[in-house]
Amino acid sequence: MIAADQRALTSRPVRLLGLCGSLRQQSRSRALLDATGLVTGGSAWPGPVAFRIFDHLGQLPLFNPDEMALPSAHVLALWAAVDDADALVIASPEYAHGVTGTIKNALDWLVGHPPFAGKPIAVFNPSHRADHADLSLKETLRTMAADLIPGACLRIPVTACDLSAQQLSSTSPYRELMTEALQAVVRHLWERSDSPGQKGQPIEHSKHLNAKETA
Ligand SMILES: Cc1cc2nc3c(=O)[nH]c(=O)nc-3n(C[C@H](O)[C@H](O)[C@H](O)COP(=O)(O)O)c2cc1C
């Protein structure tokens, strides 16, 4: 990471962007992302994280490479949101042993968008049983040169329960799994900003996390 990025990371909250692969109103994947936002905003979370969800994956046109030069407003909004984020958090279900069209379409729009390469990403598998989509999603992300964050790609099995986002954010093991993943994201961002010979200052909540871990 370049020095300007290092300085930026020390002086503002970490910015996380959630992408949900389901458009369903009662989506469990969405509930998981909403819960993640609640965890980052909760009193037990030790530092400043700005978490938002990109709400317009359903409005993206079907990917057409011909339109990359003159993209729609929603595609531009997706690109801007991704550019602005320090890391992405993806939660997406499995449909017929594959990823959903929703998430694949969004990713296709990002293949030719250079700032996506190297973007740190946490992948939450929301299912207790689905493995095909999870593996396929990660394969696609690796192919797109995404930076899958070790320790932040977790199975957080919410599809078979009916807890609300609020309940998930305060119930074991969901709360602990989300916290573990978020801590891994923050640690990873800090390590990326810490290039040899050019050590940056820890972002404030990294200090808190370290203190918590060694307590
Ligand atoms: C069309 C369709 C296909 C599905 N295929 C699978 C599947 O292959 N494997 C699986 O574990 N679950 C499958 N499911 C179950 C979904 O993963 C589950 O309903 C999940 O909660 C959907 O995610 P959401 O709640 O975020 O919408 C399928 C559901 C639908 C609607």
XYZ file of N, CA and C and ligand atoms in Angstrom:
676
model
N 0.849 -1.197 0.000
C 0.000 0.000 0.000
C 0.884 1.247 0.000
N 0.487 2.230 -0.744
C 1.316 3.419 -0.838
C 1.158 4.288 0.407
N 2.128 5.212 0.573
C 2.157 6.006 1.796
C 0.863 6.795 2.006
N 0.304 7.334 0.925
C -0.922 8.125 1.069
C -2.037 7.283 1.667
N -2.127 6.000 1.239
C -3.142 5.113 1.789
C -2.880 4.839 3.265
N -1.588 4.715 3.607
C -1.252 4.480 5.007
C -1.746 5.626 5.866
N -1.461 6.836 5.396
C -1.888 7.996 6.181
C -3.405 8.019 6.321
N -4.081 7.696 5.220
C -5.536 7.732 5.247
C -6.080 6.738 6.272
N -5.471 5.549 6.332
C -5.976 4.497 7.216
C -5.773 4.851 8.688
N -4.802 5.704 8.968
C -4.574 6.059 10.359
C -5.525 7.142 10.842
N -6.166 7.847 9.936
C -6.888 9.040 10.351
C -8.400 8.958 10.159
N -8.916 7.821 9.792
C -10.362 7.723 9.568
C -10.819 6.290 9.862
N -12.134 6.105 10.004
C -12.632 4.741 10.228
C -12.319 3.833 9.043
N -12.180 2.555 9.322
C -12.089 1.556 8.257
C -13.441 1.510 7.546
N -13.393 1.514 6.216
C -14.652 1.513 5.453
C -14.880 0.128 4.849
N -15.977 -0.492 5.258
C -16.326 -1.820 4.760
C -17.606 -1.735 3.942
N -17.619 -2.473 2.836
C -18.789 -2.488 1.958
C -19.343 -3.911 1.886
N -20.621 -4.061 2.239
C -21.269 -5.361 2.146
C -21.929 -5.558 0.794
N -21.764 -6.767 0.231
C -22.459 -7.148 -1.003
C -23.255 -8.409 -0.705
N -24.554 -8.352 -0.989
C -25.435 -9.491 -0.708
C -25.846 -10.148 -2.015
N -25.643 -11.462 -2.097
C -25.957 -12.182 -3.328
C -27.399 -12.611 -3.441
N -28.241 -12.181 -2.528
C -29.673 -12.521 -2.595
C -30.487 -11.240 -2.615
N -31.515 -11.230 -3.468
C -32.390 -10.055 -3.550
C -33.665 -10.254 -2.737
N -33.804 -11.402 -2.132
C -35.012 -11.727 -1.384
C -35.216 -10.769 -0.213
N -36.464 -10.358 -0.033
C -36.740 -9.426 1.062
C -36.372 -10.023 2.426
N -36.650 -11.314 2.587
C -36.344 -11.974 3.865
C -35.007 -12.719 3.801
N -34.114 -12.242 2.981
C -32.833 -12.930 2.779
C -32.065 -13.107 4.086
N -31.612 -14.338 4.312
C -30.781 -14.615 5.489
C -29.376 -14.054 5.289
N -28.912 -14.055 4.041
C -27.590 -13.476 3.757
C -27.605 -11.985 4.101
N -28.699 -11.346 3.735
C -28.832 -9.923 4.038
C -28.904 -9.697 5.555
N -29.637 -10.583 6.237
C -29.712 -10.461 7.696
C -28.323 -10.575 8.311
N -27.509 -11.458 7.732
C -26.143 -11.620 8.243
C -25.326 -10.346 8.043
N -25.474 -9.740 6.868
C -24.746 -8.481 6.629
C -25.266 -7.364 7.530
N -26.590 -7.304 7.683
C -27.153 -6.288 8.588
C -26.618 -6.494 10.010
N -26.542 -7.744 10.413
C -26.021 -8.050 11.750
C -24.555 -7.643 11.862
N -23.804 -7.847 10.786
C -22.399 -7.451 10.783
C -22.277 -5.944 11.014
N -23.151 -5.204 10.358
C -23.151 -3.753 10.565
C -23.464 -3.402 12.007
N -24.387 -4.155 12.601
C -24.738 -3.887 13.998
C -23.570 -4.210 14.930
N -22.842 -5.285 14.597
C -21.684 -5.644 15.433
C -20.631 -4.533 15.382
N -20.386 -3.997 14.185
C -19.350 -2.945 14.091
C -19.803 -1.676 14.800
N -21.113 -1.476 14.904
C -21.594 -0.264 15.562
C -21.851 -0.459 17.044
N -21.747 -1.693 17.512
C -22.093 -1.988 18.903
C -21.043 -1.511 19.891
N -21.445 -1.439 21.133
C -20.547 -0.902 22.159
C -19.364 -1.835 22.414
N -19.534 -3.134 22.100
C -18.442 -4.068 22.374
C -17.365 -4.038 21.296
N -17.682 -3.403 20.149
C -16.684 -3.347 19.087
C -15.706 -2.212 19.391
N -14.419 -2.490 19.363
C -13.465 -1.549 19.940
C -13.018 -0.381 19.068
N -13.485 -0.241 17.865
C -12.944 0.887 17.109
C -13.828 1.334 15.983
N -13.441 2.398 15.304
C -14.287 2.978 14.273
C -14.277 2.197 12.965
N -15.417 1.628 12.635
C -15.602 0.949 11.357
C -16.885 1.500 10.740
N -16.793 1.958 9.518
C -17.987 2.412 8.800
C -18.420 1.296 7.866
N -19.563 0.708 8.156
C -20.045 -0.438 7.385
C -21.312 -0.039 6.631
N -21.301 -0.227 5.336
C -22.520 0.028 4.561
C -22.733 -1.125 3.575
N -23.964 -1.268 3.149
C -24.297 -2.322 2.192
C -24.685 -1.664 0.880
N -24.152 -2.178 -0.223
C -24.543 -1.665 -1.537
C -25.901 -2.272 -1.884
N -26.895 -1.388 -2.001
C -28.279 -1.862 -2.086
C -28.808 -2.023 -3.506
N -27.975 -1.878 -4.505
C -28.505 -1.815 -5.871
C -28.010 -2.935 -6.783
N -27.599 -4.067 -6.208
C -27.150 -5.159 -7.085
C -28.292 -5.610 -7.993
N -29.525 -5.489 -7.494
C -30.684 -5.887 -8.299
C -30.990 -4.928 -9.436
N -30.420 -3.759 -9.393
C -30.660 -2.773 -10.461
C -29.549 -2.761 -11.514
N -28.499 -3.543 -11.272
C -27.444 -3.594 -12.293
C -27.996 -4.267 -13.542
N -27.665 -3.758 -14.706
C -28.046 -4.491 -15.915
C -27.265 -5.798 -15.995
N -27.776 -6.728 -16.797
C -26.975 -7.935 -17.045
C -25.672 -7.516 -17.693
N -24.594 -8.126 -17.241
C -23.283 -7.693 -17.707
C -23.151 -7.829 -19.218
N -22.655 -6.759 -19.806
C -22.364 -6.748 -21.228
C -21.065 -5.979 -21.425
N -20.008 -6.664 -21.841
C -18.712 -5.980 -22.002
C -18.808 -4.751 -22.893
N -19.736 -4.768 -23.824
C -19.881 -3.609 -24.714
C -20.244 -2.341 -23.948
N -20.855 -2.528 -22.768
C -21.320 -1.358 -22.005
C -20.301 -0.849 -20.996
N -19.127 -1.494 -20.964
C -18.101 -1.047 -20.001
C -17.682 0.393 -20.274
N -17.704 0.796 -21.521
C -17.258 2.152 -21.869
C -18.294 3.209 -21.519
N -19.553 2.802 -21.468
C -20.622 3.757 -21.150
C -21.586 3.097 -20.160
N -21.106 2.906 -18.918
C -21.888 2.119 -17.959
C -23.084 2.880 -17.419
N -24.054 2.129 -16.910
C -25.254 2.736 -16.329
C -24.909 3.395 -14.998
N -25.847 4.191 -14.509
C -25.619 4.901 -13.239
C -25.399 3.912 -12.090
N -26.101 2.795 -12.117
C -25.936 1.836 -11.021
C -24.577 1.136 -11.092
N -24.100 0.897 -12.295
C -22.753 0.319 -12.417
C -21.720 1.325 -11.907
N -21.892 2.571 -12.273
C -20.973 3.600 -11.783
C -21.019 3.696 -10.261
N -22.238 3.552 -9.714
C -22.381 3.613 -8.250
C -21.672 2.427 -7.595
N -21.783 1.250 -8.230
C -21.081 0.077 -7.689
C -19.573 0.318 -7.719
N -19.063 0.784 -8.832
C -17.622 1.040 -8.938
C -17.166 2.053 -7.882
N -17.954 3.101 -7.716
C -17.573 4.133 -6.739
C -17.577 3.566 -5.318
N -18.583 2.749 -5.021
C -18.674 2.165 -3.674
C -17.502 1.224 -3.412
N -17.134 0.448 -4.423
C -16.005 -0.481 -4.280
C -14.703 0.305 -4.133
N -14.548 1.336 -4.936
C -13.323 2.145 -4.858
C -13.168 2.747 -3.471
N -14.289 3.169 -2.901
C -14.270 3.857 -1.621
C -13.990 2.915 -0.450
N -14.251 1.623 -0.650
C -14.167 0.670 0.468
C -12.729 0.194 0.676
N -12.349 0.070 1.943
C -11.059 -0.556 2.255
C -11.146 -2.058 2.061
N -12.314 -2.618 2.299
C -12.507 -4.065 2.141
C -13.981 -4.339 1.876
N -14.240 -5.472 1.238
C -15.606 -5.905 0.967
C -15.962 -7.083 1.872
N -17.235 -7.172 2.205
C -17.753 -8.339 2.921
C -18.887 -8.899 2.065
N -18.713 -10.129 1.583
C -19.714 -10.729 0.698
C -20.439 -11.850 1.442
N -21.756 -11.814 1.397
C -22.574 -12.930 1.893
C -23.543 -13.284 0.785
N -23.495 -14.544 0.353
C -24.290 -14.931 -0.809
C -24.686 -16.395 -0.686
N -25.930 -16.723 -1.019
C -26.355 -18.120 -0.892
C -25.957 -18.976 -2.090
N -26.297 -20.251 -1.987
C -26.063 -21.205 -3.078
C -27.384 -21.472 -3.786
N -27.356 -21.374 -5.102
C -28.510 -21.763 -5.917
C -28.060 -22.888 -6.851
N -28.727 -24.044 -6.760
C -28.436 -25.163 -7.654
C -26.927 -25.434 -7.764
N -26.306 -25.518 -6.600
C -24.874 -25.820 -6.491
C -23.979 -24.780 -7.158
N -24.497 -23.586 -7.343
C -23.673 -22.521 -7.929
C -23.886 -21.223 -7.183
N -23.126 -20.209 -7.595
C -23.351 -18.881 -7.013
C -24.619 -18.286 -7.622
N -25.182 -17.312 -6.972
C -26.399 -16.697 -7.522
C -26.026 -15.785 -8.688
N -26.988 -15.625 -9.589
C -26.764 -14.704 -10.703
C -26.502 -13.293 -10.203
N -27.118 -12.959 -9.093
C -26.963 -11.602 -8.547
C -25.506 -11.279 -8.247
N -24.850 -12.185 -7.527
C -23.461 -11.872 -7.139
C -22.529 -12.037 -8.337
N -22.812 -13.023 -9.192
C -21.924 -13.231 -10.343
C -22.026 -12.047 -11.307
N -23.230 -11.543 -11.475
C -23.397 -10.389 -12.368
C -22.631 -9.181 -11.831
N -22.733 -8.974 -10.528
C -22.002 -7.847 -9.926
C -20.497 -8.026 -10.118
N -20.022 -9.248 -9.897
C -18.584 -9.485 -10.040
C -18.146 -9.335 -11.497
N -18.996 -9.757 -12.411
C -18.639 -9.596 -13.829
C -18.437 -8.119 -14.175
N -19.259 -7.244 -13.565
C -19.082 -5.814 -13.815
C -17.782 -5.294 -13.211
N -17.217 -6.066 -12.294
C -15.990 -5.609 -11.619
C -14.724 -6.213 -12.216
N -14.880 -7.217 -13.087
C -13.691 -7.875 -13.664
C -12.804 -6.858 -14.382
N -13.429 -5.999 -15.161
C -12.654 -5.029 -15.943
C -12.508 -3.677 -15.267
N -12.774 -3.662 -13.969
C -12.660 -2.406 -13.209
C -11.382 -2.490 -12.379
N -10.283 -1.869 -12.833
C -8.960 -2.109 -12.242
C -8.868 -1.963 -10.720
N -9.568 -1.002 -10.070
C -9.403 -0.894 -8.606
C -9.870 -2.124 -7.828
N -10.614 -3.014 -8.490
C -11.059 -4.210 -7.776
C -9.888 -5.147 -7.478
N -8.918 -5.188 -8.364
C -7.783 -6.099 -8.168
C -7.052 -5.734 -6.880
N -6.805 -6.739 -6.066
C -6.123 -6.520 -4.800
C -7.036 -6.076 -3.674
N -8.311 -5.929 -3.950
C -9.241 -5.476 -2.900
C -9.376 -6.564 -1.830
N -9.158 -6.224 -0.582
C -9.336 -7.220 0.486
C -10.809 -7.614 0.629
N -11.053 -8.910 0.760
C -12.438 -9.389 0.790
C -12.625 -10.473 1.853
N -13.708 -10.320 2.620
C -14.172 -11.375 3.525
C -15.385 -12.026 2.880
N -15.376 -13.348 2.820
C -16.525 -14.083 2.265
C -17.195 -14.844 3.400
N -18.448 -14.508 3.652
C -19.217 -15.237 4.656
C -20.087 -16.261 3.940
N -19.914 -17.518 4.300
C -20.821 -18.559 3.786
C -22.000 -18.654 4.752
N -23.191 -18.237 4.319
C -24.314 -18.165 5.264
C -25.001 -19.498 5.520
N -24.530 -20.555 4.869
C -25.226 -21.842 4.956
C -24.430 -22.867 5.760
N -25.152 -23.733 6.453
C -24.497 -24.817 7.188
C -24.153 -25.982 6.263
N -24.732 -25.960 5.030
C -24.551 -27.148 4.173
C -23.967 -26.830 2.807
N -24.070 -25.599 2.353
C -23.669 -25.272 0.979
C -22.163 -25.058 0.877
N -21.523 -25.836 0.006
C -20.077 -25.685 -0.214
C -19.750 -25.316 -1.655
N -20.590 -25.764 -2.590
C -20.278 -25.532 -4.012
C -20.166 -24.029 -4.313
N -21.168 -23.284 -3.898
C -21.176 -21.855 -4.218
C -20.029 -21.135 -3.520
N -19.761 -21.541 -2.299
C -18.679 -20.905 -1.541
C -17.340 -21.106 -2.247
N -17.079 -22.357 -2.657
C -15.821 -22.647 -3.364
C -15.765 -21.903 -4.692
N -16.878 -21.905 -5.409
C -16.927 -21.264 -6.719
C -16.739 -19.747 -6.600
N -17.390 -19.165 -5.615
C -17.251 -17.722 -5.401
C -15.801 -17.358 -5.115
N -15.162 -18.143 -4.265
C -13.765 -17.845 -3.923
C -12.854 -18.047 -5.129
N -13.137 -19.067 -5.936
C -12.344 -19.284 -7.151
C -12.462 -18.082 -8.093
N -13.696 -17.591 -8.246
C -13.906 -16.409 -9.096
C -13.154 -15.208 -8.538
N -13.250 -15.012 -7.243
C -12.590 -13.853 -6.628
C -11.067 -13.943 -6.767
N -10.530 -15.154 -6.597
C -9.075 -15.309 -6.780
C -8.691 -15.017 -8.233
N -9.510 -15.483 -9.147
C -9.241 -15.240 -10.564
C -9.256 -13.742 -10.870
N -10.072 -13.014 -10.110
C -10.146 -11.562 -10.291
C -9.070 -10.825 -9.478
N -8.130 -11.592 -8.927
C -7.010 -11.027 -8.158
C -7.464 -10.317 -6.893
N -8.607 -10.755 -6.348
C -9.027 -10.211 -5.053
C -8.096 -10.752 -3.965
N -8.059 -10.046 -2.875
C -7.218 -10.417 -1.739
C -8.124 -11.045 -0.675
N -8.308 -12.372 -0.763
C -9.165 -13.058 0.217
C -8.467 -13.039 1.576
N -9.146 -12.510 2.549
C -8.491 -12.244 3.834
C -8.470 -13.513 4.694
N -7.255 -13.980 5.035
C -7.180 -15.165 5.899
C -7.889 -14.892 7.222
N -8.671 -15.818 7.656
C -9.357 -15.660 8.942
C -10.656 -14.879 8.861
N -10.931 -14.281 7.694
C -12.170 -13.499 7.562
C -13.179 -14.171 6.641
N -12.793 -15.298 6.073
C -13.715 -16.040 5.209
C -14.261 -17.206 6.035
N -15.419 -17.006 6.601
C -15.952 -17.964 7.568
C -17.337 -18.448 7.165
N -17.642 -19.659 7.600
C -19.023 -20.128 7.518
C -19.762 -19.587 8.752
N -20.785 -18.800 8.481
C -21.600 -18.265 9.578
C -23.040 -18.694 9.267
N -23.413 -19.874 9.750
C -24.604 -20.566 9.237
C -25.927 -20.006 9.762
N -26.465 -19.075 8.999
C -27.706 -18.410 9.419
C -28.927 -18.829 8.605
N -28.718 -19.595 7.517
C -29.862 -19.866 6.630
C -30.931 -20.740 7.291
N -30.524 -21.552 8.247
C -31.496 -22.455 8.866
C -32.078 -21.899 10.165
N -31.747 -20.676 10.493
C -32.346 -20.094 11.696
C -33.167 -18.869 11.297
N -34.033 -18.441 12.163
C -34.877 -17.306 11.790
C -34.645 -16.092 12.681
N -33.445 -16.018 13.246
C -33.136 -14.863 14.087
C -33.044 -13.607 13.230
N -33.496 -12.506 13.778
C -33.374 -11.222 13.087
C -31.915 -10.776 13.107
N -31.627 -9.766 12.320
C -30.266 -9.217 12.318
C -29.881 -8.773 13.727
N -30.804 -8.121 14.375
C -30.549 -7.657 15.754
C -30.208 -8.842 16.659
N -30.985 -9.916 16.537
C -30.735 -11.091 17.381
C -29.413 -11.766 17.013
N -29.133 -11.862 15.708
C -27.866 -12.476 15.286
C -26.680 -11.716 15.880
N -26.808 -10.386 15.914
C -25.678 -9.570 16.357
C -25.383 -9.721 17.848
N -26.309 -10.383 18.553
C -26.082 -10.509 19.999
C -26.168 -11.956 20.476
N -26.183 -12.902 19.525
C -26.373 -14.311 19.885
C -25.158 -15.143 19.484
N -24.756 -16.067 20.374
C -23.687 -17.012 20.049
C -24.231 -18.118 19.153
N -23.424 -18.630 18.216
C -22.037 -18.272 17.939
C -21.911 -17.178 16.882
N -23.053 -16.652 16.424
C -23.018 -15.710 15.287
C -22.199 -14.464 15.609
N -22.522 -13.915 16.768
C -21.840 -12.691 17.161
C -20.314 -12.892 17.206
N -19.876 -14.006 17.792
C -18.439 -14.256 17.919
C -17.800 -14.470 16.546
N -18.516 -15.178 15.670
C -17.958 -15.438 14.329
C -17.820 -14.136 13.533
N -18.832 -13.276 13.610
C -18.743 -11.988 12.913
C -17.598 -11.150 13.483
N -17.495 -11.145 14.788
C -16.429 -10.360 15.430
C -15.054 -10.887 15.026
N -14.931 -12.225 15.035
C -13.651 -12.842 14.639
C -13.275 -12.427 13.218
N -14.257 -12.487 12.324
C -13.985 -12.129 10.928
C -13.627 -10.650 10.792
N -14.354 -9.810 11.484
C -14.084 -8.368 11.387
C -12.714 -8.032 11.956
N -12.352 -8.692 13.022
C -11.020 -8.453 13.585
C -9.944 -8.884 12.590
N -10.192 -9.989 11.902
C -9.229 -10.442 10.890
C -9.118 -9.419 9.753
N -10.247 -8.820 9.382
C -10.223 -7.799 8.332
C -9.371 -6.610 8.766
N -9.619 -6.133 9.954
C -8.896 -4.946 10.442
C -7.405 -5.245 10.571
N -7.083 -6.407 11.128
C -5.670 -6.788 11.244
C -5.017 -6.837 9.864
N -5.734 -7.416 8.916
C -5.198 -7.571 7.563
C -4.940 -6.204 6.920
N -5.876 -5.295 7.104
C -5.699 -3.955 6.525
C -4.495 -3.274 7.150
N -4.355 -3.481 8.426
C -3.211 -2.872 9.114
C -1.908 -3.475 8.589
N -1.866 -4.789 8.440
C -0.642 -5.430 7.962
C -0.307 -4.982 6.540
N -1.330 -4.810 5.714
C -1.091 -4.345 4.336
C -0.504 -2.951 4.313
N -0.878 -2.142 5.282
C -0.393 -0.760 5.290
C 0.999 -0.663 5.898
N 1.522 -1.806 6.346
C 2.753 -1.827 7.124
C 3.888 -2.398 6.289
N 4.261 -1.678 5.227
C 5.273 -2.210 4.319
C 6.664 -2.077 4.923
N 7.607 -3.000 4.568
C 8.939 -2.980 5.148
C 9.623 -1.632 4.931
N 10.236 -1.128 5.973
C 10.978 0.123 5.854
C 10.093 1.347 5.868
N 8.798 1.155 5.955
C 7.883 2.305 5.911
C 6.713 2.026 6.846
N 7.017 1.860 8.097
C 5.983 1.489 9.054
C 5.027 2.631 9.304
N 3.752 2.364 9.168
C 2.750 3.372 9.473
C 2.335 3.267 10.925
N 1.579 4.223 11.393
C 1.037 4.158 12.744
C -0.185 3.249 12.730
N -0.354 2.456 13.765
C -1.548 1.615 13.804
C -2.807 2.462 13.792
N -3.826 1.992 13.094
C -5.110 2.666 13.241
C -5.595 2.420 14.652
N -6.354 3.356 15.156
C -6.710 3.349 16.572
C -7.284 2.016 17.029
N -8.205 1.453 16.245
C -8.835 0.253 16.785
C -7.958 -0.966 16.651
N -6.904 -0.909 15.833
C -5.955 -2.015 15.854
C -5.281 -2.087 17.217
N -4.985 -0.930 17.781
C -4.399 -0.929 19.120
C -5.365 -1.580 20.108
N -6.629 -1.196 19.978
C -7.621 -1.759 20.894
C -7.714 -3.269 20.717
N -7.717 -3.707 19.434
C -7.848 -5.139 19.179
C -6.674 -5.881 19.780
N -5.460 -5.323 19.569
C -4.284 -5.991 20.108
C -4.376 -6.084 21.625
N -4.840 -4.984 22.237
C -4.955 -4.975 23.692
C -5.940 -6.052 24.143
N -7.036 -6.138 23.375
C -8.066 -7.112 23.741
C -7.521 -8.540 23.619
N -6.767 -8.766 22.531
C -6.295 -10.123 22.295
C -5.287 -10.587 23.330
N -4.473 -9.636 23.828
C -3.437 -10.049 24.760
C -3.911 -9.967 26.201
N -5.151 -9.474 26.381
C -5.651 -9.313 27.765
C -5.882 -10.684 28.396
C -33.519 -21.496 -6.635
C -32.889 -21.993 -5.375
C -31.896 -22.942 -5.421
C -31.259 -23.390 -4.263
N -30.249 -24.283 -4.334
C -29.585 -24.647 -3.223
C -28.446 -25.511 -3.286
O -28.038 -25.951 -4.340
N -27.805 -25.810 -2.134
C -28.222 -25.330 -0.912
O -27.585 -25.617 0.089
N -29.290 -24.504 -0.820
C -29.975 -24.157 -1.942
N -31.046 -23.318 -1.869
C -31.450 -22.844 -0.551
C -30.901 -21.444 -0.303
O -29.498 -21.444 -0.286
C -31.444 -20.916 1.010
O -32.839 -20.796 0.844
C -30.867 -19.591 1.408
O -31.463 -19.197 2.607
C -31.135 -18.539 0.368
O -30.405 -17.383 0.719
P -31.135 -16.066 1.216
O -31.915 -16.441 2.461
O -30.030 -15.116 1.488
O -32.058 -15.628 0.127
C -31.687 -22.885 -3.017
C -32.726 -21.918 -2.977
C -33.304 -21.491 -4.116
C -34.385 -20.430 -4.052
